[in-house]
JSON list of C-alpha atoms and ligand atoms in Angstrom, two decimals:
[
{"chain": "A", "resi": 93, "resn": "MET", "atom": "CA", "xyz": [117.11, 91.77, 112.35]},
{"chain": "A", "resi": 94, "resn": "TYR", "atom": "CA", "xyz": [118.34, 92.35, 108.83]},
{"chain": "A", "resi": 95, "resn": "GLU", "atom": "CA", "xyz": [122.52, 92.49, 109.28]},
{"chain": "A", "resi": 96, "resn": "GLN", "atom": "CA", "xyz": [124.13, 91.56, 106.13]},
{"chain": "A", "resi": 97, "resn": "GLU", "atom": "CA", "xyz": [121.31, 93.87, 104.32]},
{"chain": "A", "resi": 98, "resn": "VAL", "atom": "CA", "xyz": [122.53, 96.81, 106.16]},
{"chain": "A", "resi": 99, "resn": "LYS", "atom": "CA", "xyz": [125.87, 96.18, 106.46]},
{"chain": "A", "resi": 100, "resn": "ARG", "atom": "CA", "xyz": [125.40, 95.54, 102.18]},
{"chain": "A", "resi": 101, "resn": "LEU", "atom": "CA", "xyz": [122.99, 99.27, 102.04]},
{"chain": "A", "resi": 102, "resn": "GLN", "atom": "CA", "xyz": [126.34, 100.83, 104.51]},
{"chain": "A", "resi": 103, "resn": "GLU", "atom": "CA", "xyz": [127.95, 100.03, 102.18]},
{"chain": "A", "resi": 104, "resn": "MET", "atom": "CA", "xyz": [126.44, 101.18, 99.05]},
{"chain": "A", "resi": 105, "resn": "ILE", "atom": "CA", "xyz": [125.59, 104.80, 100.71]},
{"chain": "A", "resi": 106, "resn": "ASP", "atom": "CA", "xyz": [129.42, 105.02, 102.09]},
{"chain": "A", "resi": 107, "resn": "ASP", "atom": "CA", "xyz": [130.64, 104.73, 97.98]},
{"chain": "A", "resi": 108, "resn": "SER", "atom": "CA", "xyz": [128.02, 107.14, 97.28]},
{"chain": "A", "resi": 109, "resn": "GLU", "atom": "CA", "xyz": [127.74, 110.71, 96.68]},
{"chain": "A", "resi": 110, "resn": "ARG", "atom": "CA", "xyz": [124.73, 112.31, 94.95]},
{"chain": "A", "resi": 111, "resn": "ILE", "atom": "CA", "xyz": [122.17, 109.32, 96.61]},
{"chain": "A", "resi": 112, "resn": "VAL", "atom": "CA", "xyz": [118.00, 110.39, 95.45]},
{"chain": "A", "resi": 113, "resn": "PHE", "atom": "CA", "xyz": [115.46, 108.68, 97.69]},
{"chain": "A", "resi": 114, "resn": "PHE", "atom": "CA", "xyz": [112.09, 107.81, 95.85]},
{"chain": "A", "resi": 115, "resn": "GLY", "atom": "CA", "xyz": [109.50, 107.27, 98.10]},
{"chain": "A", "resi": 116, "resn": "GLY", "atom": "CA", "xyz": [106.02, 105.75, 98.22]},
{"chain": "A", "resi": 117, "resn": "ALA", "atom": "CA", "xyz": [103.59, 105.30, 101.24]},
{"chain": "A", "resi": 118, "resn": "GLY", "atom": "CA", "xyz": [105.16, 102.95, 103.37]},
{"chain": "A", "resi": 119, "resn": "VAL", "atom": "CA", "xyz": [107.23, 105.81, 104.39]},
{"chain": "A", "resi": 120, "resn": "SER", "atom": "CA", "xyz": [105.16, 107.00, 106.37]},
{"chain": "A", "resi": 121, "resn": "THR", "atom": "CA", "xyz": [102.77, 104.55, 107.89]},
{"chain": "A", "resi": 122, "resn": "GLU", "atom": "CA", "xyz": [106.04, 104.19, 110.64]},
{"chain": "A", "resi": 123, "resn": "SER", "atom": "CA", "xyz": [104.59, 107.27, 111.99]},
{"chain": "A", "resi": 124, "resn": "ASN", "atom": "CA", "xyz": [101.00, 106.29, 111.71]},
{"chain": "A", "resi": 125, "resn": "ILE", "atom": "CA", "xyz": [99.54, 107.41, 108.89]},
{"chain": "A", "resi": 126, "resn": "PRO", "atom": "CA", "xyz": [97.15, 105.31, 107.19]},
{"chain": "A", "resi": 127, "resn": "ASP", "atom": "CA", "xyz": [97.76, 104.84, 102.96]},
{"chain": "A", "resi": 128, "resn": "PHE", "atom": "CA", "xyz": [94.26, 106.61, 102.57]},
{"chain": "A", "resi": 129, "resn": "ARG", "atom": "CA", "xyz": [93.36, 103.80, 99.81]},
{"chain": "A", "resi": 130, "resn": "SER", "atom": "CA", "xyz": [93.05, 101.14, 102.87]},
{"chain": "A", "resi": 131, "resn": "ALA", "atom": "CA", "xyz": [90.51, 103.51, 104.77]},
{"chain": "A", "resi": 132, "resn": "ASP", "atom": "CA", "xyz": [88.48, 101.30, 105.95]},
{"chain": "A", "resi": 133, "resn": "GLY", "atom": "CA", "xyz": [85.26, 99.00, 104.31]},
{"chain": "A", "resi": 134, "resn": "LEU", "atom": "CA", "xyz": [82.94, 100.62, 107.09]},
{"chain": "A", "resi": 135, "resn": "TYR", "atom": "CA", "xyz": [83.37, 104.34, 105.70]},
{"chain": "A", "resi": 136, "resn": "GLN", "atom": "CA", "xyz": [82.71, 103.14, 101.86]},
{"chain": "A", "resi": 137, "resn": "GLN", "atom": "CA", "xyz": [79.35, 101.21, 103.32]},
{"chain": "A", "resi": 138, "resn": "LYS", "atom": "CA", "xyz": [77.77, 104.53, 104.43]},
{"chain": "A", "resi": 139, "resn": "HIS", "atom": "CA", "xyz": [79.21, 106.80, 101.81]},
{"chain": "A", "resi": 140, "resn": "LYS", "atom": "CA", "xyz": [79.06, 104.23, 98.35]},
{"chain": "A", "resi": 141, "resn": "TYR", "atom": "CA", "xyz": [82.26, 105.78, 97.24]},
{"chain": "A", "resi": 142, "resn": "SER", "atom": "CA", "xyz": [85.95, 104.36, 97.00]},
{"chain": "A", "resi": 143, "resn": "PRO", "atom": "CA", "xyz": [88.43, 106.24, 98.25]},
{"chain": "A", "resi": 144, "resn": "GLU", "atom": "CA", "xyz": [89.59, 107.01, 95.17]},
{"chain": "A", "resi": 145, "resn": "GLN", "atom": "CA", "xyz": [86.68, 107.98, 93.32]},
{"chain": "A", "resi": 146, "resn": "ILE", "atom": "CA", "xyz": [86.66, 110.77, 96.43]},
{"chain": "A", "resi": 147, "resn": "VAL", "atom": "CA", "xyz": [90.05, 111.77, 96.38]},
{"chain": "A", "resi": 148, "resn": "SER", "atom": "CA", "xyz": [89.37, 112.44, 92.22]},
{"chain": "A", "resi": 149, "resn": "HIS", "atom": "CA", "xyz": [88.53, 116.17, 90.32]},
{"chain": "A", "resi": 150, "resn": "THR", "atom": "CA", "xyz": [85.34, 115.36, 89.74]},
{"chain": "A", "resi": 151, "resn": "PHE", "atom": "CA", "xyz": [84.25, 114.41, 93.36]},
{"chain": "A", "resi": 152, "resn": "PHE", "atom": "CA", "xyz": [85.75, 117.67, 95.10]},
{"chain": "A", "resi": 153, "resn": "VAL", "atom": "CA", "xyz": [83.62, 119.58, 91.94]},
{"chain": "A", "resi": 154, "resn": "HIS", "atom": "CA", "xyz": [81.01, 118.47, 92.52]},
{"chain": "A", "resi": 155, "resn": "ARG", "atom": "CA", "xyz": [80.87, 116.55, 96.41]},
{"chain": "A", "resi": 156, "resn": "THR", "atom": "CA", "xyz": [83.03, 119.38, 97.82]},
{"chain": "A", "resi": 157, "resn": "GLU", "atom": "CA", "xyz": [81.96, 118.72, 101.54]},
{"chain": "A", "resi": 158, "resn": "SER", "atom": "CA", "xyz": [81.54, 114.87, 101.60]},
{"chain": "A", "resi": 159, "resn": "PHE", "atom": "CA", "xyz": [85.80, 115.40, 99.52]},
{"chain": "A", "resi": 160, "resn": "TYR", "atom": "CA", "xyz": [86.30, 117.49, 102.60]},
{"chain": "A", "resi": 161, "resn": "GLU", "atom": "CA", "xyz": [85.14, 114.98, 104.72]},
{"chain": "A", "resi": 162, "resn": "PHE", "atom": "CA", "xyz": [86.74, 112.15, 103.31]},
{"chain": "A", "resi": 163, "resn": "TYR", "atom": "CA", "xyz": [89.98, 114.26, 103.19]},
{"chain": "A", "resi": 164, "resn": "LYS", "atom": "CA", "xyz": [90.40, 115.70, 106.73]},
{"chain": "A", "resi": 165, "resn": "GLU", "atom": "CA", "xyz": [89.35, 112.67, 108.95]},
{"chain": "A", "resi": 166, "resn": "LYS", "atom": "CA", "xyz": [91.49, 110.26, 106.43]},
{"chain": "A", "resi": 167, "resn": "MET", "atom": "CA", "xyz": [94.62, 112.29, 104.76]},
{"chain": "A", "resi": 168, "resn": "MET", "atom": "CA", "xyz": [95.46, 114.96, 107.54]},
{"chain": "A", "resi": 169, "resn": "PHE", "atom": "CA", "xyz": [97.29, 113.75, 110.25]},
{"chain": "A", "resi": 170, "resn": "LEU", "atom": "CA", "xyz": [99.12, 117.55, 111.67]},
{"chain": "A", "resi": 171, "resn": "ASP", "atom": "CA", "xyz": [99.67, 115.56, 114.80]},
{"chain": "A", "resi": 172, "resn": "ALA", "atom": "CA", "xyz": [102.19, 113.07, 113.42]},
{"chain": "A", "resi": 173, "resn": "LYS", "atom": "CA", "xyz": [105.56, 113.61, 113.82]},
{"chain": "A", "resi": 174, "resn": "PRO", "atom": "CA", "xyz": [108.71, 112.15, 111.36]},
{"chain": "A", "resi": 175, "resn": "ASN", "atom": "CA", "xyz": [110.23, 109.36, 111.96]},
{"chain": "A", "resi": 176, "resn": "ALA", "atom": "CA", "xyz": [113.62, 107.44, 111.95]},
{"chain": "A", "resi": 177, "resn": "ALA", "atom": "CA", "xyz": [113.24, 107.52, 107.70]},
{"chain": "A", "resi": 178, "resn": "HIS", "atom": "CA", "xyz": [112.87, 110.70, 107.69]},
{"chain": "A", "resi": 179, "resn": "LYS", "atom": "CA", "xyz": [115.63, 111.77, 109.86]},
{"chain": "A", "resi": 180, "resn": "LYS", "atom": "CA", "xyz": [118.35, 109.48, 108.75]},
{"chain": "A", "resi": 181, "resn": "LEU", "atom": "CA", "xyz": [117.47, 111.04, 105.38]},
{"chain": "A", "resi": 182, "resn": "ALA", "atom": "CA", "xyz": [117.70, 114.77, 106.45]},
{"chain": "A", "resi": 183, "resn": "GLU", "atom": "CA", "xyz": [121.04, 113.78, 107.89]},
{"chain": "A", "resi": 184, "resn": "LEU", "atom": "CA", "xyz": [122.61, 112.12, 104.54]},
{"chain": "A", "resi": 185, "resn": "GLU", "atom": "CA", "xyz": [121.08, 115.72, 102.56]},
{"chain": "A", "resi": 186, "resn": "GLU", "atom": "CA", "xyz": [123.11, 117.59, 105.05]},
{"chain": "A", "resi": 187, "resn": "ALA", "atom": "CA", "xyz": [126.27, 115.74, 105.34]},
{"chain": "A", "resi": 188, "resn": "GLY", "atom": "CA", "xyz": [126.13, 116.68, 101.53]},
{"chain": "A", "resi": 189, "resn": "LYS", "atom": "CA", "xyz": [125.62, 112.86, 100.46]},
{"chain": "A", "resi": 190, "resn": "LEU", "atom": "CA", "xyz": [122.03, 113.32, 99.80]},
{"chain": "A", "resi": 191, "resn": "THR", "atom": "CA", "xyz": [120.67, 115.33, 96.20]},
{"chain": "A", "resi": 192, "resn": "ALA", "atom": "CA", "xyz": [116.58, 114.89, 97.06]},
{"chain": "A", "resi": 193, "resn": "VAL", "atom": "CA", "xyz": [114.18, 113.08, 98.23]},
{"chain": "A", "resi": 194, "resn": "ILE", "atom": "CA", "xyz": [111.13, 112.40, 95.80]},
{"chain": "A", "resi": 195, "resn": "THR", "atom": "CA", "xyz": [108.37, 111.45, 97.20]},
{"chain": "A", "resi": 196, "resn": "GLN", "atom": "CA", "xyz": [104.51, 111.04, 96.83]},
{"chain": "A", "resi": 197, "resn": "ASN", "atom": "CA", "xyz": [103.45, 111.36, 100.36]},
{"chain": "A", "resi": 198, "resn": "ILE", "atom": "CA", "xyz": [101.59, 114.58, 100.76]},
{"chain": "A", "resi": 199, "resn": "ASP", "atom": "CA", "xyz": [102.27, 114.77, 104.82]},
{"chain": "A", "resi": 200, "resn": "GLY", "atom": "CA", "xyz": [104.63, 117.01, 104.72]},
{"chain": "A", "resi": 201, "resn": "LEU", "atom": "CA", "xyz": [107.65, 114.64, 107.17]},
{"chain": "A", "resi": 202, "resn": "HIS", "atom": "CA", "xyz": [110.50, 115.06, 105.24]},
{"chain": "A", "resi": 203, "resn": "GLN", "atom": "CA", "xyz": [110.63, 118.95, 105.78]},
{"chain": "A", "resi": 204, "resn": "ALA", "atom": "CA", "xyz": [109.51, 118.38, 109.27]},
{"chain": "A", "resi": 205, "resn": "ALA", "atom": "CA", "xyz": [112.92, 116.53, 109.74]},
{"chain": "A", "resi": 206, "resn": "GLY", "atom": "CA", "xyz": [114.80, 118.86, 107.74]},
{"chain": "A", "resi": 207, "resn": "SER", "atom": "CA", "xyz": [115.70, 117.83, 104.28]},
{"chain": "A", "resi": 208, "resn": "LYS", "atom": "CA", "xyz": [115.28, 120.82, 102.01]},
{"chain": "A", "resi": 209, "resn": "ASN", "atom": "CA", "xyz": [115.06, 119.28, 98.33]},
{"chain": "A", "resi": 210, "resn": "VAL", "atom": "CA", "xyz": [111.86, 117.49, 98.59]},
{"chain": "A", "resi": 211, "resn": "LEU", "atom": "CA", "xyz": [110.25, 117.32, 95.16]},
{"chain": "A", "resi": 212, "resn": "GLU", "atom": "CA", "xyz": [106.40, 116.13, 95.80]},
{"chain": "A", "resi": 213, "resn": "LEU", "atom": "CA", "xyz": [104.92, 114.24, 93.22]},
{"chain": "A", "resi": 214, "resn": "HIS", "atom": "CA", "xyz": [101.64, 113.98, 94.44]},
{"chain": "A", "resi": 215, "resn": "GLY", "atom": "CA", "xyz": [101.46, 118.05, 96.00]},
{"chain": "A", "resi": 216, "resn": "SER", "atom": "CA", "xyz": [101.08, 119.28, 100.19]},
{"chain": "A", "resi": 217, "resn": "ILE", "atom": "CA", "xyz": [98.39, 119.54, 102.76]},
{"chain": "A", "resi": 218, "resn": "HIS", "atom": "CA", "xyz": [99.86, 122.43, 103.90]},
{"chain": "A", "resi": 219, "resn": "ARG", "atom": "CA", "xyz": [99.35, 124.09, 100.71]},
{"chain": "A", "resi": 220, "resn": "ASN", "atom": "CA", "xyz": [95.95, 125.27, 100.17]},
{"chain": "A", "resi": 221, "resn": "TYR", "atom": "CA", "xyz": [94.70, 128.12, 97.76]},
{"chain": "A", "resi": 222, "resn": "CYS", "atom": "CA", "xyz": [91.63, 129.90, 97.67]},
{"chain": "A", "resi": 223, "resn": "GLN", "atom": "CA", "xyz": [90.51, 129.13, 94.37]},
{"chain": "A", "resi": 224, "resn": "SER", "atom": "CA", "xyz": [89.10, 132.57, 93.37]},
{"chain": "A", "resi": 225, "resn": "CYS", "atom": "CA", "xyz": [91.65, 135.18, 95.09]},
{"chain": "A", "resi": 226, "resn": "ARG", "atom": "CA", "xyz": [94.62, 132.78, 95.33]},
{"chain": "A", "resi": 227, "resn": "LYS", "atom": "CA", "xyz": [95.13, 133.49, 99.09]},
{"chain": "A", "resi": 228, "resn": "PHE", "atom": "CA", "xyz": [97.43, 130.84, 100.97]},
{"chain": "A", "resi": 229, "resn": "TYR", "atom": "CA", "xyz": [96.41, 128.69, 103.82]},
{"chain": "A", "resi": 230, "resn": "ASP", "atom": "CA", "xyz": [97.60, 126.17, 106.35]},
{"chain": "A", "resi": 231, "resn": "ALA", "atom": "CA", "xyz": [97.07, 123.37, 106.95]},
{"chain": "A", "resi": 232, "resn": "ALA", "atom": "CA", "xyz": [95.37, 123.96, 110.33]},
{"chain": "A", "resi": 233, "resn": "TYR", "atom": "CA", "xyz": [93.26, 126.24, 108.85]},
{"chain": "A", "resi": 234, "resn": "VAL", "atom": "CA", "xyz": [91.49, 123.88, 106.41]},
{"chain": "A", "resi": 235, "resn": "LYS", "atom": "CA", "xyz": [91.65, 121.10, 109.48]},
{"chain": "A", "resi": 236, "resn": "GLY", "atom": "CA", "xyz": [89.61, 122.97, 111.53]},
{"chain": "A", "resi": 237, "resn": "SER", "atom": "CA", "xyz": [86.65, 124.77, 109.35]},
{"chain": "A", "resi": 238, "resn": "GLU", "atom": "CA", "xyz": [83.82, 123.56, 109.36]},
{"chain": "A", "resi": 239, "resn": "GLY", "atom": "CA", "xyz": [82.28, 121.42, 106.10]},
{"chain": "A", "resi": 240, "resn": "ILE", "atom": "CA", "xyz": [84.06, 123.37, 103.17]},
{"chain": "A", "resi": 241, "resn": "PRO", "atom": "CA", "xyz": [86.81, 125.85, 104.13]},
{"chain": "A", "resi": 242, "resn": "LYS", "atom": "CA", "xyz": [86.18, 128.85, 102.93]},
{"chain": "A", "resi": 243, "resn": "CYS", "atom": "CA", "xyz": [88.52, 132.55, 101.72]},
{"chain": "A", "resi": 244, "resn": "SER", "atom": "CA", "xyz": [87.74, 135.52, 103.86]},
{"chain": "A", "resi": 245, "resn": "CYS", "atom": "CA", "xyz": [86.62, 136.25, 100.30]},
{"chain": "A", "resi": 246, "resn": "GLY", "atom": "CA", "xyz": [84.15, 133.52, 99.79]},
{"chain": "A", "resi": 247, "resn": "GLY", "atom": "CA", "xyz": [86.16, 131.60, 97.54]},
{"chain": "A", "resi": 248, "resn": "THR", "atom": "CA", "xyz": [87.09, 127.98, 98.73]},
{"chain": "A", "resi": 249, "resn": "ILE", "atom": "CA", "xyz": [89.94, 126.73, 99.44]},
{"chain": "A", "resi": 250, "resn": "LYS", "atom": "CA", "xyz": [91.39, 123.35, 97.18]},
{"chain": "A", "resi": 251, "resn": "PRO", "atom": "CA", "xyz": [93.98, 121.80, 98.75]},
{"chain": "A", "resi": 252, "resn": "ASP", "atom": "CA", "xyz": [97.27, 121.74, 96.53]},
{"chain": "A", "resi": 253, "resn": "VAL", "atom": "CA", "xyz": [96.98, 117.85, 96.44]},
{"chain": "A", "resi": 254, "resn": "VAL", "atom": "CA", "xyz": [97.05, 116.73, 93.40]},
{"chain": "A", "resi": 255, "resn": "LEU", "atom": "CA", "xyz": [93.02, 114.37, 93.41]},
{"chain": "A", "resi": 256, "resn": "TYR", "atom": "CA", "xyz": [92.85, 111.79, 90.75]},
{"chain": "A", "resi": 257, "resn": "GLU", "atom": "CA", "xyz": [92.15, 112.65, 86.90]},
{"chain": "A", "resi": 258, "resn": "GLU", "atom": "CA", "xyz": [94.47, 115.84, 87.80]},
{"chain": "A", "resi": 259, "resn": "GLY", "atom": "CA", "xyz": [97.86, 115.78, 86.33]},
{"chain": "A", "resi": 260, "resn": "LEU", "atom": "CA", "xyz": [101.76, 116.22, 88.06]},
{"chain": "A", "resi": 261, "resn": "ASP", "atom": "CA", "xyz": [103.15, 119.37, 88.24]},
{"chain": "A", "resi": 262, "resn": "SER", "atom": "CA", "xyz": [105.39, 119.21, 84.94]},
{"chain": "A", "resi": 263, "resn": "ASP", "atom": "CA", "xyz": [108.34, 121.17, 86.93]},
{"chain": "A", "resi": 264, "resn": "VAL", "atom": "CA", "xyz": [107.96, 118.29, 89.53]},
{"chain": "A", "resi": 265, "resn": "ILE", "atom": "CA", "xyz": [108.84, 116.01, 86.75]},
{"chain": "A", "resi": 266, "resn": "ASN", "atom": "CA", "xyz": [111.19, 117.36, 85.36]},
{"chain": "A", "resi": 267, "resn": "ARG", "atom": "CA", "xyz": [113.28, 118.44, 88.90]},
{"chain": "A", "resi": 268, "resn": "SER", "atom": "CA", "xyz": [112.89, 114.77, 90.07]},
{"chain": "A", "resi": 269, "resn": "ILE", "atom": "CA", "xyz": [113.87, 113.04, 86.57]},
{"chain": "A", "resi": 270, "resn": "LYS", "atom": "CA", "xyz": [117.23, 115.36, 86.39]},
{"chain": "A", "resi": 271, "resn": "ALA", "atom": "CA", "xyz": [118.37, 114.17, 89.82]},
{"chain": "A", "resi": 272, "resn": "ILE", "atom": "CA", "xyz": [117.44, 110.38, 89.37]},
{"chain": "A", "resi": 273, "resn": "SER", "atom": "CA", "xyz": [119.60, 110.54, 86.15]},
{"chain": "A", "resi": 274, "resn": "GLU", "atom": "CA", "xyz": [122.50, 112.40, 88.06]},
{"chain": "A", "resi": 275, "resn": "ALA", "atom": "CA", "xyz": [122.64, 110.09, 90.99]},
{"chain": "A", "resi": 276, "resn": "ASP", "atom": "CA", "xyz": [124.65, 107.75, 91.45]},
{"chain": "A", "resi": 277, "resn": "MET", "atom": "CA", "xyz": [122.67, 105.75, 94.31]},
{"chain": "A", "resi": 278, "resn": "LEU", "atom": "CA", "xyz": [118.92, 105.08, 93.98]},
{"chain": "A", "resi": 279, "resn": "ILE", "atom": "CA", "xyz": [117.52, 104.61, 97.01]},
{"chain": "A", "resi": 280, "resn": "ILE", "atom": "CA", "xyz": [113.73, 103.42, 96.89]},
{"chain": "A", "resi": 281, "resn": "GLY", "atom": "CA", "xyz": [111.57, 103.15, 99.87]},
{"chain": "A", "resi": 282, "resn": "GLY", "atom": "CA", "xyz": [107.80, 102.35, 100.91]},
{"chain": "A", "resi": 283, "resn": "THR", "atom": "CA", "xyz": [106.64, 101.92, 97.95]},
{"chain": "A", "resi": 284, "resn": "SER", "atom": "CA", "xyz": [105.95, 99.46, 95.27]},
{"chain": "A", "resi": 285, "resn": "LEU", "atom": "CA", "xyz": [106.99, 100.35, 92.17]},
{"chain": "A", "resi": 286, "resn": "VAL", "atom": "CA", "xyz": [103.81, 98.90, 90.73]},
{"chain": "A", "resi": 287, "resn": "VAL", "atom": "CA", "xyz": [102.15, 102.15, 90.09]},
{"chain": "A", "resi": 288, "resn": "TYR", "atom": "CA", "xyz": [102.84, 105.15, 87.76]},
{"chain": "A", "resi": 289, "resn": "PRO", "atom": "CA", "xyz": [105.16, 107.29, 88.36]},
{"chain": "A", "resi": 290, "resn": "ALA", "atom": "CA", "xyz": [107.57, 104.77, 90.09]},
{"chain": "A", "resi": 291, "resn": "ALA", "atom": "CA", "xyz": [107.95, 102.81, 87.58]},
{"chain": "A", "resi": 292, "resn": "GLY", "atom": "CA", "xyz": [108.52, 105.00, 84.68]},
{"chain": "A", "resi": 293, "resn": "PHE", "atom": "CA", "xyz": [111.00, 107.47, 86.69]},
{"chain": "A", "resi": 294, "resn": "ILE", "atom": "CA", "xyz": [113.42, 104.08, 87.46]},
{"chain": "A", "resi": 295, "resn": "ASP", "atom": "CA", "xyz": [114.15, 103.61, 83.97]},
{"chain": "A", "resi": 296, "resn": "TYR", "atom": "CA", "xyz": [115.93, 106.79, 83.93]},
{"chain": "A", "resi": 297, "resn": "PHE", "atom": "CA", "xyz": [118.77, 106.09, 86.50]},
{"chain": "A", "resi": 298, "resn": "ARG", "atom": "CA", "xyz": [121.93, 105.54, 85.39]},
{"chain": "A", "resi": 299, "resn": "GLY", "atom": "CA", "xyz": [123.76, 104.82, 88.60]},
{"chain": "A", "resi": 300, "resn": "LYS", "atom": "CA", "xyz": [125.93, 102.26, 90.12]},
{"chain": "A", "resi": 301, "resn": "HIS", "atom": "CA", "xyz": [123.43, 101.34, 93.21]},
{"chain": "A", "resi": 302, "resn": "LEU", "atom": "CA", "xyz": [119.90, 99.95, 93.39]},
{"chain": "A", "resi": 303, "resn": "ALA", "atom": "CA", "xyz": [118.14, 99.55, 96.18]},
{"chain": "A", "resi": 304, "resn": "VAL", "atom": "CA", "xyz": [114.98, 99.07, 96.94]},
{"chain": "A", "resi": 305, "resn": "ILE", "atom": "CA", "xyz": [113.76, 99.32, 100.83]},
{"chain": "A", "resi": 306, "resn": "ASN", "atom": "CA", "xyz": [110.03, 98.08, 100.98]},
{"chain": "A", "resi": 307, "resn": "LYS", "atom": "CA", "xyz": [108.18, 95.61, 104.06]},
{"chain": "A", "resi": 308, "resn": "SER", "atom": "CA", "xyz": [105.96, 94.09, 101.24]},
{"chain": "A", "resi": 309, "resn": "THR", "atom": "CA", "xyz": [108.22, 92.21, 98.05]},
{"chain": "A", "resi": 310, "resn": "THR", "atom": "CA", "xyz": [108.19, 94.24, 95.11]},
{"chain": "A", "resi": 311, "resn": "ALA", "atom": "CA", "xyz": [105.87, 93.09, 92.20]},
{"chain": "A", "resi": 312, "resn": "ARG", "atom": "CA", "xyz": [108.00, 94.07, 89.70]},
{"chain": "A", "resi": 313, "resn": "GLU", "atom": "CA", "xyz": [111.86, 93.54, 89.90]},
{"chain": "A", "resi": 314, "resn": "VAL", "atom": "CA", "xyz": [113.70, 96.65, 88.90]},
{"chain": "A", "resi": 315, "resn": "GLY", "atom": "CA", "xyz": [116.93, 94.95, 88.41]},
{"chain": "A", "resi": 316, "resn": "ALA", "atom": "CA", "xyz": [117.94, 96.12, 91.89]},
{"chain": "A", "resi": 317, "resn": "LYS", "atom": "CA", "xyz": [121.20, 95.09, 93.46]},
{"chain": "A", "resi": 318, "resn": "LEU", "atom": "CA", "xyz": [120.37, 94.74, 96.72]},
{"chain": "A", "resi": 319, "resn": "THR", "atom": "CA", "xyz": [116.22, 94.04, 98.39]},
{"chain": "A", "resi": 320, "resn": "ILE", "atom": "CA", "xyz": [115.29, 95.25, 101.76]},
{"chain": "A", "resi": 321, "resn": "ALA", "atom": "CA", "xyz": [111.81, 93.60, 102.74]},
{"chain": "A", "resi": 322, "resn": "ALA", "atom": "CA", "xyz": [111.45, 95.24, 105.82]},
{"chain": "A", "resi": 323, "resn": "PRO", "atom": "CA", "xyz": [110.09, 99.00, 107.63]},
{"chain": "A", "resi": 324, "resn": "ILE", "atom": "CA", "xyz": [112.46, 101.48, 106.02]},
{"chain": "A", "resi": 325, "resn": "GLY", "atom": "CA", "xyz": [112.49, 103.55, 109.36]},
{"chain": "A", "resi": 326, "resn": "GLU", "atom": "CA", "xyz": [113.96, 99.74, 111.25]},
{"chain": "A", "resi": 327, "resn": "ILE", "atom": "CA", "xyz": [116.44, 100.04, 108.40]},
{"chain": "A", "resi": 328, "resn": "MET", "atom": "CA", "xyz": [117.46, 103.59, 107.64]},
{"chain": "A", "resi": 329, "resn": "GLU", "atom": "CA", "xyz": [118.15, 103.79, 111.75]},
{"chain": "A", "resi": 330, "resn": "LYS", "atom": "CA", "xyz": [120.72, 101.24, 111.24]},
{"chain": "A", "resi": 331, "resn": "ILE", "atom": "CA", "xyz": [123.00, 103.64, 108.91]},
{"chain": "A", "resi": 332, "resn": "GLU", "atom": "CA", "xyz": [125.61, 105.69, 110.30]},
{"chain": "A", "resi": 333, "resn": "VAL", "atom": "CA", "xyz": [126.30, 109.31, 108.10]},
{"chain": "A", "resi": 334, "resn": "LYS", "atom": "CA", "xyz": [129.40, 109.78, 107.40]},
{"chain": "A", "resi": 335, "resn": "ARG", "atom": "CA", "xyz": [130.51, 113.35, 104.93]},
{"chain": "A", "resi": 336, "resn": "GLY", "atom": "CA", "xyz": [130.90, 112.71, 101.71]},
{"chain": "B", "resi": 69, "resn": "LIG", "atom": "ZN1", "xyz": [89.81, 134.15, 98.39]}
]
């Protein structure tokens, strides 16, 4: 399957030295992490709120316990393991071919696979801070806490995850734009490209090879020279990493 597409992708990768990968939820689904926005209807019937409402700043502030009930169950998957896509991207970076991974995911699986320069647009479940004293807590502490995770000082812990109504970190945005503008190849994977900021970022790309790998074909045609409608892990695991 996808022999021609993989061959073309391999040629593009071999011809590139500053690859940037931009990934969305589809990269994590192959590690069995569901997109929280697809949280089942039963949950919504019970709680009367959509996932987007629950994962908002307002909800976190006013209904903290309900926020954490959803967050721990639908967004924290601490047993998840990196898949073939995560691993191949880490190999490409190690080989000096890839300069950055930009991700909309918060699961930390790129780092778990060995990637070093990971730009997390939406933050990470692995960073959590007391809102009163800024003390750091890991994901296991939050996941294992009863109800609202509390600091030893009594303060409420907040995950370093960008909630709806909150702005993205400007430093992460700037570094992402810089990486994309300096890249000679951009691989977009596991995202539909229709949501901000993915759509806007692509405009900064001036390199020669643009490839899109996404299970469902993308709504927005971005002038990609190569579009592969397939699960990204399945494609990436066939790529051979040659040193740059
Ligand atoms: Zn504290």
